[in-house]
Structure formats: structure tokens, C-alpha cells
Coordinates of C-alpha atoms in Angstrom, one line a residue:
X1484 CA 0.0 0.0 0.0
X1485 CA 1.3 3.5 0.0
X1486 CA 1.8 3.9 3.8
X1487 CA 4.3 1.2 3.0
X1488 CA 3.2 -0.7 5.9
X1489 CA 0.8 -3.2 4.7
X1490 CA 0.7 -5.4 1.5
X1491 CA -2.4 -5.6 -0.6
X1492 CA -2.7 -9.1 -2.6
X1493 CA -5.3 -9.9 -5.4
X1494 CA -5.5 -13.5 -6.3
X1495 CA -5.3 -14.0 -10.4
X1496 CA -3.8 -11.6 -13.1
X1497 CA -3.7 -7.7 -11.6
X1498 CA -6.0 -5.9 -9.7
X1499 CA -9.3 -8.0 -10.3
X1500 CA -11.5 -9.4 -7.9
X1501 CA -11.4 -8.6 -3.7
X1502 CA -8.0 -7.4 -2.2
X1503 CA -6.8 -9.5 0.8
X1504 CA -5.4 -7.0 3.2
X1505 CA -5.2 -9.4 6.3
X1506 CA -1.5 -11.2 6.7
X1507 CA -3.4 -14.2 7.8
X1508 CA -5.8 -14.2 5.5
X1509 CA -3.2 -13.9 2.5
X1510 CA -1.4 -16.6 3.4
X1511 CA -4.4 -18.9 4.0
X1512 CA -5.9 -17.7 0.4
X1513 CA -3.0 -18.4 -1.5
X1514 CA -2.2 -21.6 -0.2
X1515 CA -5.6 -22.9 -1.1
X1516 CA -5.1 -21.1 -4.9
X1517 CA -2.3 -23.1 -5.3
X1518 CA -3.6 -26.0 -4.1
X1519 CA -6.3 -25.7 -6.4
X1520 CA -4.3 -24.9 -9.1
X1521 CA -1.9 -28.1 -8.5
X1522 CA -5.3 -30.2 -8.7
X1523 CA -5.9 -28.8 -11.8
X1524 CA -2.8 -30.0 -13.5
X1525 CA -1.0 -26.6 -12.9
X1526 CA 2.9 -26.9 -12.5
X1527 CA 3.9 -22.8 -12.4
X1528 CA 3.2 -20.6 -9.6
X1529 CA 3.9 -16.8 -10.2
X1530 CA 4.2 -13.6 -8.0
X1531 CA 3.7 -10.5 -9.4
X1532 CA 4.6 -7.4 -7.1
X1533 CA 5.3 -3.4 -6.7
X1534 CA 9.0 -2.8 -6.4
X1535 CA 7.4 -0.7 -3.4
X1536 CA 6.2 -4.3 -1.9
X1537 CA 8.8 -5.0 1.4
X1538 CA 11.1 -7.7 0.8
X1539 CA 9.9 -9.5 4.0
X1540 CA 6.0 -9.4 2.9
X1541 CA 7.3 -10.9 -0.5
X1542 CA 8.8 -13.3 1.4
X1543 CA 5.9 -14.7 3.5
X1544 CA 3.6 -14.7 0.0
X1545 CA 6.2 -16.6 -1.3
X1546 CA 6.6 -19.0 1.6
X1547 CA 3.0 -19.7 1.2
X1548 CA 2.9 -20.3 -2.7
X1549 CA 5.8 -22.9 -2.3
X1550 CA 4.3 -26.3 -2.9
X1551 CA 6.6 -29.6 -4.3
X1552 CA 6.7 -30.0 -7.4
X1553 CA 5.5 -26.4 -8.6
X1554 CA 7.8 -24.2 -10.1
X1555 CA 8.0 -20.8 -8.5
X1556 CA 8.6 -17.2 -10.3
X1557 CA 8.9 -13.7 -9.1
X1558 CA 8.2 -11.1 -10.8
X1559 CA 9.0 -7.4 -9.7
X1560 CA 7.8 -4.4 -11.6
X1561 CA 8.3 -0.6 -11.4
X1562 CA 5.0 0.7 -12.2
X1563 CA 4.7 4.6 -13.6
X1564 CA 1.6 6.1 -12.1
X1565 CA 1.9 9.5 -13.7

């Protein structure tokens, strides 16, 4: 977020669908996606984040996407908002 204290996640491709602001909540929510997704046949996992996104809340998200036998990718973007 821009107070640079708390981390907004949206599960899928961008901003679409309800932002998980809760730590808890965001770890619990994407476990389940990527157990869902491995169900379904899925091998790739990917992250998309802010470059203003703290290493450390990157980190936890990425703790809670890691499943064996997925692949995991990061991706980190600079976004212009002029």
C-alpha cells in the first residue's frame, strides 16, 4: 500500500476481484489457490509485485505459494503512475 506498511494481494492476473489485506488471511488464500491450481494440473506458480512491496512481505507470500513440485517465479515491476 502507500503507507508502506501493509501489503495488498489480489488473487489472479492484476488488480481484479477482492484485495486481501489481512497477513493471515493472505497466506491462507493463497495456499488454497495453489492448491487448487496443482489439482488442476498446474505446475507454475507466479508472483507478481510493486518494487514498493517490502522484501519480508514478499517473502511470507512466497513461503506460502511454495508447494513440491511447482515451479516458483517472481516477478517485480516498477510501475509509472503519472
Amino acid at each position: 500500500s502507500l503507507d508502506g506498511k501493509s501489503a495488498t494481494l489480489y488473487l489472479g492476473d492484476g488488480q481484479k476481484g477482492e484485495p486481501i489485506t489481512n497477513a493471515d488471511q493472505q497466506e491462507k488464500r493463497v495456499q488454497d489457490a495453489v492448491e487448487q491450481g496443482k489439482a488442476a494440473g498446474k505446475t507454475d506458480v507466479l508472483l507478481k509485485a510493486e518494487k514498493k512491496v517490502r522484501l519480508g512481505d514478499l517473502f511470507r507470500i512466497a513461503t506460502a505459494a511454495a508447494s513440491e513440485g511447482l515451479k516458483l517465479h517472481v516477478a517485480v515491476l516498477e510501475t509509472d503512475k503519472r
